[in-house]
PDB file of C-alpha atoms and ligand atoms in Angstrom:
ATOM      1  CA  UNK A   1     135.895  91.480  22.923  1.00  0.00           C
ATOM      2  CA  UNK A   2     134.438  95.142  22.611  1.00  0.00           C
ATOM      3  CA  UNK A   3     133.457  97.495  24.229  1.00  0.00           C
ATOM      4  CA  UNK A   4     130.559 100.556  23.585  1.00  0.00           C
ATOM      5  CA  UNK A   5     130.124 103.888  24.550  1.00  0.00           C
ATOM      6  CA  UNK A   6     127.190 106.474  23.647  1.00  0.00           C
ATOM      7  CA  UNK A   7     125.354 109.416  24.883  1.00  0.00           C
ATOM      8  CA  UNK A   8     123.082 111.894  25.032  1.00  0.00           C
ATOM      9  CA  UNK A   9     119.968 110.322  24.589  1.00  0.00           C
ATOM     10  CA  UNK A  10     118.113 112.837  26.020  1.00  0.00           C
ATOM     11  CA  UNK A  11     115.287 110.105  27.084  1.00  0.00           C
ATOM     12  CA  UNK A  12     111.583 111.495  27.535  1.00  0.00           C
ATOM     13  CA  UNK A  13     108.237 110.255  26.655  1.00  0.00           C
ATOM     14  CA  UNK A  14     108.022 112.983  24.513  1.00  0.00           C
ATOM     15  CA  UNK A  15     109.969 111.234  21.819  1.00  0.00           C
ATOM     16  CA  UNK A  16     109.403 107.794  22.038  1.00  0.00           C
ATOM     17  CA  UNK A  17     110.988 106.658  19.044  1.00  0.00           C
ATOM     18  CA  UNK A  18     114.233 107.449  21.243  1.00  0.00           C
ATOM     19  CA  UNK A  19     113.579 105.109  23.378  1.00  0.00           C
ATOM     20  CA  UNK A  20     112.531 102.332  21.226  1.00  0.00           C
ATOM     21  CA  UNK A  21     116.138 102.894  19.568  1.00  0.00           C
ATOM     22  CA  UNK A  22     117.747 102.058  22.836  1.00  0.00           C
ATOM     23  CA  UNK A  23     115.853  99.416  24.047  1.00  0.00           C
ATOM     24  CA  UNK A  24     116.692  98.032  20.129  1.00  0.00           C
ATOM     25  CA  UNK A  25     120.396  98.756  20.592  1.00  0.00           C
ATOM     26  CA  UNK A  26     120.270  97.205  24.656  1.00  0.00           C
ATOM     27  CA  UNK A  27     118.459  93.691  22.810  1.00  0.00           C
ATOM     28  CA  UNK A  28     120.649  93.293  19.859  1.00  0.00           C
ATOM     29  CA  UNK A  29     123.974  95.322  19.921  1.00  0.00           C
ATOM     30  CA  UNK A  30     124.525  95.712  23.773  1.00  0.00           C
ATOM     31  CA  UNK A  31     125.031  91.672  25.073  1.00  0.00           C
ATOM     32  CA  UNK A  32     127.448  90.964  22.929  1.00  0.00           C
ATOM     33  CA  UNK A  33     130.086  93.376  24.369  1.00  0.00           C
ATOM     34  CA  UNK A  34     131.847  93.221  27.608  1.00  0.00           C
ATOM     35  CA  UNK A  35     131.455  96.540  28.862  1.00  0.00           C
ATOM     36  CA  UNK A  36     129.059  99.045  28.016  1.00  0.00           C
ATOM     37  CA  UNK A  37     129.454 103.022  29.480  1.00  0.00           C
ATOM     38  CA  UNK A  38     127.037 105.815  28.885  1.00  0.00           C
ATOM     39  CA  UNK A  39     128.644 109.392  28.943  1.00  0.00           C
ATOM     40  CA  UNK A  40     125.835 111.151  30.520  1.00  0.00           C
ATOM     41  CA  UNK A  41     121.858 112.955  29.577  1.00  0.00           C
ATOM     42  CA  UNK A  42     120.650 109.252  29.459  1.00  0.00           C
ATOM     43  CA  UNK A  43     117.691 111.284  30.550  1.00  0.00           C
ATOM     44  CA  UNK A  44     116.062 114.471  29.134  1.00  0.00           C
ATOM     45  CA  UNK A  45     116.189 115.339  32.711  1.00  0.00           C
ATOM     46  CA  UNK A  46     116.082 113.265  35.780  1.00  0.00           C
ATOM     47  CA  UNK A  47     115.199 114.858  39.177  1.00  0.00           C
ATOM     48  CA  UNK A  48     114.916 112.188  41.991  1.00  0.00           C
ATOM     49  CA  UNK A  49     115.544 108.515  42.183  1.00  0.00           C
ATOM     50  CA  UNK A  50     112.176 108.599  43.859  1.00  0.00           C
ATOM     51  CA  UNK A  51     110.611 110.442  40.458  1.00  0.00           C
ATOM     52  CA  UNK A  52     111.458 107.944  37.927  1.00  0.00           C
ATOM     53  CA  UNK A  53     108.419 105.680  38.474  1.00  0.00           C
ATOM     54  CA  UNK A  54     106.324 109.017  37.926  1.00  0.00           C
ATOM     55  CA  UNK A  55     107.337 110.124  34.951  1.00  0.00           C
ATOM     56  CA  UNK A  56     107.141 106.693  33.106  1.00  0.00           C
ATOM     57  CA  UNK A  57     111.353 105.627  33.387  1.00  0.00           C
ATOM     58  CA  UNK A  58     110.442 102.447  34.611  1.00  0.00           C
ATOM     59  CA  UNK A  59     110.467 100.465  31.344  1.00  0.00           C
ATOM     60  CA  UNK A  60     114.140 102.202  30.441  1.00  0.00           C
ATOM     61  CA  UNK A  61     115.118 101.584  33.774  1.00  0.00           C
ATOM     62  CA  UNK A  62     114.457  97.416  33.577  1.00  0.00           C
ATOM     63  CA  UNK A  63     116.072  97.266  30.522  1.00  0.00           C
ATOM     64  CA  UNK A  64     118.936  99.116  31.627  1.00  0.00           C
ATOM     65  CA  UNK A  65     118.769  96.211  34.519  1.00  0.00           C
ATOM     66  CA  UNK A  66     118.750  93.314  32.181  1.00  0.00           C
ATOM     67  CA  UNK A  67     121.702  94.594  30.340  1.00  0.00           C
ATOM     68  CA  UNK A  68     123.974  95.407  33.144  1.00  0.00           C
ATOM     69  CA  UNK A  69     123.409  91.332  34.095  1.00  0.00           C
ATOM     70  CA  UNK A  70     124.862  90.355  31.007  1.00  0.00           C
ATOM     71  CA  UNK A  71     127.423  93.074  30.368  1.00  0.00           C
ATOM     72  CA  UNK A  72     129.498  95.452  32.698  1.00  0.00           C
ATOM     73  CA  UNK A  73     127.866  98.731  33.038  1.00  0.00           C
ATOM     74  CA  UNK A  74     128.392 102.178  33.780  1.00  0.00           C
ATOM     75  CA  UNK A  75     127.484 105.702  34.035  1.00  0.00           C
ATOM     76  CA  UNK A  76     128.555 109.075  34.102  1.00  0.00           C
ATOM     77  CA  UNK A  77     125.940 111.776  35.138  1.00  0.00           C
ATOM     78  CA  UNK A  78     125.722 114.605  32.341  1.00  0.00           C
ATOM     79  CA  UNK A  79     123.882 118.210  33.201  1.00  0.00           C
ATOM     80  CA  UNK A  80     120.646 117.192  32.695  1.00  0.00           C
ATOM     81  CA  UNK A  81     120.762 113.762  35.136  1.00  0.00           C
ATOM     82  CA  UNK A  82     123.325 114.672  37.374  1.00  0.00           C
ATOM     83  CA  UNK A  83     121.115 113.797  40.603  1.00  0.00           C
ATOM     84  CA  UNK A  84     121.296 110.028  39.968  1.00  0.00           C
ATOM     85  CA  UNK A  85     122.267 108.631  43.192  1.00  0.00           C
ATOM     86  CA  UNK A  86     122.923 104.712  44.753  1.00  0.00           C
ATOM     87  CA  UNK A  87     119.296 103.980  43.906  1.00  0.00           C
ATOM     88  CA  UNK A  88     119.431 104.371  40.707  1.00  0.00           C
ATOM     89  CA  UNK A  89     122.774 102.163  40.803  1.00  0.00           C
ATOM     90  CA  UNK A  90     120.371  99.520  42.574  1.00  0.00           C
ATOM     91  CA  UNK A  91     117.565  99.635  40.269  1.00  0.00           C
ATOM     92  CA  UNK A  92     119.823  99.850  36.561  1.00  0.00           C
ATOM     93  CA  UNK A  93     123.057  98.100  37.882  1.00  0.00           C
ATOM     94  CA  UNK A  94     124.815 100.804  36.162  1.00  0.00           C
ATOM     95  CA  UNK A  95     127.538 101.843  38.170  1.00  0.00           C
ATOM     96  CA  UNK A  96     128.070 105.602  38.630  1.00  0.00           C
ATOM     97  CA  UNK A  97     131.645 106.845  38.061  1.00  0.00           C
ATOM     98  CA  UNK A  98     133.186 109.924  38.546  1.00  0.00           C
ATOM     99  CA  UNK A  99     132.886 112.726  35.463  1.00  0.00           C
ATOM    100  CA  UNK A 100     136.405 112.695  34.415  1.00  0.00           C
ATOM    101  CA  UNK A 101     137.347 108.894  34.917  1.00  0.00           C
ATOM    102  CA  UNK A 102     140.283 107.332  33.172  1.00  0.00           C
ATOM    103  CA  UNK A 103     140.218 103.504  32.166  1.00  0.00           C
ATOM    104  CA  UNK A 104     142.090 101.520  29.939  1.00  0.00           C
ATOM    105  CA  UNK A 105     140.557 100.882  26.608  1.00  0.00           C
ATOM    106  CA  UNK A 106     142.282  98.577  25.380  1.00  0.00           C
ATOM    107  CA  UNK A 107     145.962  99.270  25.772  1.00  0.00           C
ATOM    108  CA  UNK A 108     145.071 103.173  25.785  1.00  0.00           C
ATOM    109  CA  UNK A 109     144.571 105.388  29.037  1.00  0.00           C
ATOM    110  CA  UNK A 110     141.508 107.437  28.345  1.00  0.00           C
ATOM    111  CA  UNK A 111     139.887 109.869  29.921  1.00  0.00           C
ATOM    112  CA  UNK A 112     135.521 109.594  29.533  1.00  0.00           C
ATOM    113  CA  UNK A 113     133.701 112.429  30.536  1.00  0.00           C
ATOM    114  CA  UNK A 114     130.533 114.128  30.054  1.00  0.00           C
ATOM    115  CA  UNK A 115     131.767 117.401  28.245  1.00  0.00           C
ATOM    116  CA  UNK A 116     130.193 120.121  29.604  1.00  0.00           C
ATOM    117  CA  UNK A 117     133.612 120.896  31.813  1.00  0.00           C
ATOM    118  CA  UNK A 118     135.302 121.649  28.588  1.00  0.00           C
ATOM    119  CA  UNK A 119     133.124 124.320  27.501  1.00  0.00           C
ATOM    120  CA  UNK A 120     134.573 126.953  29.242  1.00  0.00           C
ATOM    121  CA  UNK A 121     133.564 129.863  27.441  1.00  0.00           C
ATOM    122  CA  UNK A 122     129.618 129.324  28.377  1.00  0.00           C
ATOM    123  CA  UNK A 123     130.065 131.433  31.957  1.00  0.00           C
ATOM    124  CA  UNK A 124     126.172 130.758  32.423  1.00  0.00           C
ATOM    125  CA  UNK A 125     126.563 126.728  32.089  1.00  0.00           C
ATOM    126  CA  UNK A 126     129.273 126.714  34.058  1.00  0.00           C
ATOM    127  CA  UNK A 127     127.539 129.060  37.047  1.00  0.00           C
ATOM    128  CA  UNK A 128     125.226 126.629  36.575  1.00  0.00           C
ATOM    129  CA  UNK A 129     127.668 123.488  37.023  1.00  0.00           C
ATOM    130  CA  UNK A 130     129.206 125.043  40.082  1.00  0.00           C
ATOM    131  CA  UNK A 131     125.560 125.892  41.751  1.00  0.00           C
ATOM    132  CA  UNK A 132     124.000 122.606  41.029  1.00  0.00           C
ATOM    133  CA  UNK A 133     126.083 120.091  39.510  1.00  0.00           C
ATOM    134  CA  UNK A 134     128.528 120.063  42.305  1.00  0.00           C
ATOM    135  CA  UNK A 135     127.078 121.528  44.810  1.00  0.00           C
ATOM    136  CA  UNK A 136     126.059 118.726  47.315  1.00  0.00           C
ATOM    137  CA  UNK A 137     124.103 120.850  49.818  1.00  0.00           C
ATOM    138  CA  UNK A 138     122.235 122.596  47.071  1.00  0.00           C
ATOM    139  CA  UNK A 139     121.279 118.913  45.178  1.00  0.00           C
ATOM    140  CA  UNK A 140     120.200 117.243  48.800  1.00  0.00           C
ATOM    141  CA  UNK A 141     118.039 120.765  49.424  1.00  0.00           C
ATOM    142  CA  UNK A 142     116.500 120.190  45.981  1.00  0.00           C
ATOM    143  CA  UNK A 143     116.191 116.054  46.290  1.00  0.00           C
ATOM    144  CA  UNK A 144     114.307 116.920  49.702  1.00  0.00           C
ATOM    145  CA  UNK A 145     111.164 118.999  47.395  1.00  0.00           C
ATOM    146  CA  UNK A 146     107.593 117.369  46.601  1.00  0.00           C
ATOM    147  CA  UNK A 147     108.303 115.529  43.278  1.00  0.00           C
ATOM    148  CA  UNK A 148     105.227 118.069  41.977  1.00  0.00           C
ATOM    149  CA  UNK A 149     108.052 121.071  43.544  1.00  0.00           C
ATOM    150  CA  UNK A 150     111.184 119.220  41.970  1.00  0.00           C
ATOM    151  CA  UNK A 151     109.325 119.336  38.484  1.00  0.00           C
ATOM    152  CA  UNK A 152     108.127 123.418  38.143  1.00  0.00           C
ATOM    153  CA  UNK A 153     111.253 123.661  38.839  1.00  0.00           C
ATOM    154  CA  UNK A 154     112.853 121.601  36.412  1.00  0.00           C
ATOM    155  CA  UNK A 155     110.603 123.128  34.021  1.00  0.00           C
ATOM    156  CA  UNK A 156     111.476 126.435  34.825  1.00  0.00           C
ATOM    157  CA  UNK A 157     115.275 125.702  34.344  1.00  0.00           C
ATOM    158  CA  UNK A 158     114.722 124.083  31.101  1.00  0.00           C
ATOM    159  CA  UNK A 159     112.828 127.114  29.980  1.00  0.00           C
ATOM    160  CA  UNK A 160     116.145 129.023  30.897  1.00  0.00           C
ATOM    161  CA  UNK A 161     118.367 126.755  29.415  1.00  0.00           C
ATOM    162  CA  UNK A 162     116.787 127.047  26.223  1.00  0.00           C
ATOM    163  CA  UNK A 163     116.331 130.861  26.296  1.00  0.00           C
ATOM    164  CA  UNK A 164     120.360 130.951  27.257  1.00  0.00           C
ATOM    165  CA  UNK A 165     121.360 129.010  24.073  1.00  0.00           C
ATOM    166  CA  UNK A 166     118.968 130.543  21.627  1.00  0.00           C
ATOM    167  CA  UNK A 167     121.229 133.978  22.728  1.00  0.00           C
ATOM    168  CA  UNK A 168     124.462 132.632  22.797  1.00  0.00           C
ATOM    169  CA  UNK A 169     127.024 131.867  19.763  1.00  0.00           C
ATOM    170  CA  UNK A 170     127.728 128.392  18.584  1.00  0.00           C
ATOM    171  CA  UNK A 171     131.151 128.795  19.232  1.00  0.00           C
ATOM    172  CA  UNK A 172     130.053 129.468  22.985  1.00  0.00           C
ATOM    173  CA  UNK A 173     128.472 126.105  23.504  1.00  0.00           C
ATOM    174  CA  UNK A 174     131.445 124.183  22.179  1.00  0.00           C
ATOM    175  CA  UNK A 175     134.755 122.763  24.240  1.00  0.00           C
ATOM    176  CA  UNK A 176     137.683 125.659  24.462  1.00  0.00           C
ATOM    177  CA  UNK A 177     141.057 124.336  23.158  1.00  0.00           C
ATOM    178  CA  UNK A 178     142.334 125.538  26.213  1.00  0.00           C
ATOM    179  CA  UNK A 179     140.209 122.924  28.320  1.00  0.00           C
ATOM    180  CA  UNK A 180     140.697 120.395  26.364  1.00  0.00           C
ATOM    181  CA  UNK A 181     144.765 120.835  26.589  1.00  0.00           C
ATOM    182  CA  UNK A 182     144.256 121.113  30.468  1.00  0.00           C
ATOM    183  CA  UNK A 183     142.369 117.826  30.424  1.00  0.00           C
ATOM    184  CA  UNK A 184     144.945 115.718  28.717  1.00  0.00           C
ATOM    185  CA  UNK A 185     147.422 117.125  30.368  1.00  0.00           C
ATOM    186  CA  UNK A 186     145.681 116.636  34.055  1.00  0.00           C
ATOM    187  CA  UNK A 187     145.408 113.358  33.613  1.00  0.00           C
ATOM    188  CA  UNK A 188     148.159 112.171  31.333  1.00  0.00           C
ATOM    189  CA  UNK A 189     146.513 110.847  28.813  1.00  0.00           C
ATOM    190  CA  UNK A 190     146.044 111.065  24.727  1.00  0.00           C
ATOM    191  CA  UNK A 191     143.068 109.764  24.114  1.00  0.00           C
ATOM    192  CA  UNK A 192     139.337 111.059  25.507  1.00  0.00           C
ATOM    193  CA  UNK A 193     135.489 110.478  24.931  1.00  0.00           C
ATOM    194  CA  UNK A 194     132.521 112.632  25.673  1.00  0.00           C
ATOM    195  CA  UNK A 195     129.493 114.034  24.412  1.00  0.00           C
ATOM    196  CA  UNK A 196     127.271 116.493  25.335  1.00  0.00           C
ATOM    197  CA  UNK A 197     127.450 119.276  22.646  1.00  0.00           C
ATOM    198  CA  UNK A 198     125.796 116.917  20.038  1.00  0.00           C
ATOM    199  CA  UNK A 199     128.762 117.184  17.849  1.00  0.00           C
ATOM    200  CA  UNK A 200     130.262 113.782  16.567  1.00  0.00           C
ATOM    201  CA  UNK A 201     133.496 114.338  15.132  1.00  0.00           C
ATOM    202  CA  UNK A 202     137.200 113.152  15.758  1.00  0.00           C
ATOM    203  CA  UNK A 203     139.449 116.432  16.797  1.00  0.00           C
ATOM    204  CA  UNK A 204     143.641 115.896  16.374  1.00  0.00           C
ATOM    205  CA  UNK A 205     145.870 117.612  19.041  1.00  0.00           C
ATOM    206  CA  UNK A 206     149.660 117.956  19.557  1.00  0.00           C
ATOM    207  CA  UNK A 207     150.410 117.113  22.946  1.00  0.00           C
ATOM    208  CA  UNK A 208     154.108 117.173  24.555  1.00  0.00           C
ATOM    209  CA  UNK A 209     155.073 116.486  20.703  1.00  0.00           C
ATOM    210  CA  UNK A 210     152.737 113.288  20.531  1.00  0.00           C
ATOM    211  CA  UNK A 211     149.546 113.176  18.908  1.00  0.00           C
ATOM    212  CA  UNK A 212     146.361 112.915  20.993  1.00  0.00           C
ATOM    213  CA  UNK A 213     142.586 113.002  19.546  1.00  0.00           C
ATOM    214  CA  UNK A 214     139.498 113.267  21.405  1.00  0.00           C
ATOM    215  CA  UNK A 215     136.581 111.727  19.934  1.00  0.00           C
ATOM    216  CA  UNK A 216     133.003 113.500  20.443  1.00  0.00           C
ATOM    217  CA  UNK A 217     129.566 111.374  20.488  1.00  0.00           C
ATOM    218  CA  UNK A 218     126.684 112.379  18.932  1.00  0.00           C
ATOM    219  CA  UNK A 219     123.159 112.512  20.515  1.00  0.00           C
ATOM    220  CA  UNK A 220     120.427 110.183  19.439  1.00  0.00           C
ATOM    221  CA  UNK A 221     117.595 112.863  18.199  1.00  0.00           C
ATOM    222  CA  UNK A 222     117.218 112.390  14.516  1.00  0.00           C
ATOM    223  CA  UNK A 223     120.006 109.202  14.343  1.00  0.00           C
ATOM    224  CA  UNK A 224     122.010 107.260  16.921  1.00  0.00           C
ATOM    225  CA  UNK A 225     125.140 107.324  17.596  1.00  0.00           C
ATOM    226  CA  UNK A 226     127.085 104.557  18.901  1.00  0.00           C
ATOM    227  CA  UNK A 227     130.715 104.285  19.238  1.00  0.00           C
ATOM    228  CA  UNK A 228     132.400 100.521  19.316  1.00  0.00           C
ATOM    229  CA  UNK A 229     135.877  99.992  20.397  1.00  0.00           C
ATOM    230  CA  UNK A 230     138.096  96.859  20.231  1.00  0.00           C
ATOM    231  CA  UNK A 231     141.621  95.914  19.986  1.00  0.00           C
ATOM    232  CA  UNK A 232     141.871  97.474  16.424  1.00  0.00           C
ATOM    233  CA  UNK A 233     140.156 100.466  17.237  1.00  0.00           C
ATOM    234  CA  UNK A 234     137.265 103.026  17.437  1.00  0.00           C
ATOM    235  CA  UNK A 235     134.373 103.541  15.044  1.00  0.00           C
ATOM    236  CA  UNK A 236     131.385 105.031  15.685  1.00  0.00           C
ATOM    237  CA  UNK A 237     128.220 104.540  13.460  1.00  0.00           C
ATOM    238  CA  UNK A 238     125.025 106.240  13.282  1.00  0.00           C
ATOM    239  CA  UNK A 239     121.486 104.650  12.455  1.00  0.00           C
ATOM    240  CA  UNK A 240     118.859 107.390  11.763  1.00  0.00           C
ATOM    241  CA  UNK A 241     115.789 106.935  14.501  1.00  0.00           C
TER     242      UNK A 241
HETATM  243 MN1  LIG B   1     124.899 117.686  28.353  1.00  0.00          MN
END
């Protein structure tokens, strides 16, 4: 039995290749393992359970259905689809855990996440996390716009977004060591998985005197990136798109 995690697949009909990947990887990779999580940007940006028809998710969304039949699925929200709510749940059959979740991959406690909690130094993302990320009054005000409102402003904050990371450092937009300590040691584990700053690599920590790694995904823009996990361990490969 295995098990596979990805991320950041930034979804839009702008690059449809993308999706083509995905729907390849939910056909021929995807039913043969038992679970199946997604670490969070599924979507380029998602607005509205009530928007996906609109903007052309409906394909992604049945195949995301006909998977989650056949194998166990779930989902953590990242900062660009974090308004996924129970309808979404309905329509993929993805279930929506917390960010932050530990499970038990196979013998080992680990802690899946979306990312963008480690990355401490970026005081703009993180203004942005506590505004709209988890701030329930603030999402339902937004969720209650005209779907035409809901996307200027999407727009708008994507425009921002950008402009913010073309003027920060590199080193801003990654995880702080510091975060990263706090997380394993918040929730006792040695192990963790997440994505979001595009940077696949395996990282080595000393924790308590034990080792712990944390394993990054990759996004899926020029390559995928897919991590498989079984009783003898992690890989992840990459397949250029
Ligand atoms: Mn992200």
């Amino acid at each position: 039995m295995h098990t596979y995690i990805i991320s950041d697949l930034h979804l839009t009909p702008e690059r449809p290749q993308v999706i083509t990947a995905f729907f390849d990887f939910l056909a021929n990779q995807a039913p043969s393992a038992e679970r199946l999580y997604v670490l969070g940007d599924l979507f380029e940006f998602w607005i509205g359970d009530d928007a996906g028809s609109m903007l052309g998710a409906d394909p992604v969304l049945n195949a995301m259905k006909a998977i989650s039949e056949v194998t166990e699925c779930a989902f953590i929200a990242g900062n660009r689809d974090f308004l996924v709510r129970e309808t979404f749940t309905q329509r993929t059959g993805f279930k929506i855990i917390e960010d932050e979740t530990v499970i038990d991959l196979y013998g080992t406690k680990t802690l899946l996440l979306h990312g963008d909690s480690l990355c401490t130094d970026d005081i703009v993302h993180q203004q942005f996390r506590a505004q709209m990320m988890t701030n329930t009054q603030f999402c339902d005000d937004f969720l209650q716009l005209s779907i035409a409102d809901r996307i200027e402003q999407a727009k708008q904050a994507r425009l921002q977004s950008n402009e913010h990371k073309s003027e920060i450092s590199m080193g801003i937009m990654d995880v702080t060591e510091a975060a990263v300590l706090d997380a394993f040691a918040k929730h006792s584990v040695t192990q963790m998985i997440h994505g979001h700053t595009h940077r696949q690599n395996t990282h080595h920590y000393q924790v308590n005197g034990g080792d712990a790694v944390r394993y990054v995904l990759g996004d899926w823009h020029s390559s995928n990136s897919i991590m498989r996990i079984d009783q003898s361990g992690i890989e992840i490969t990459n397949q250029a798109i």
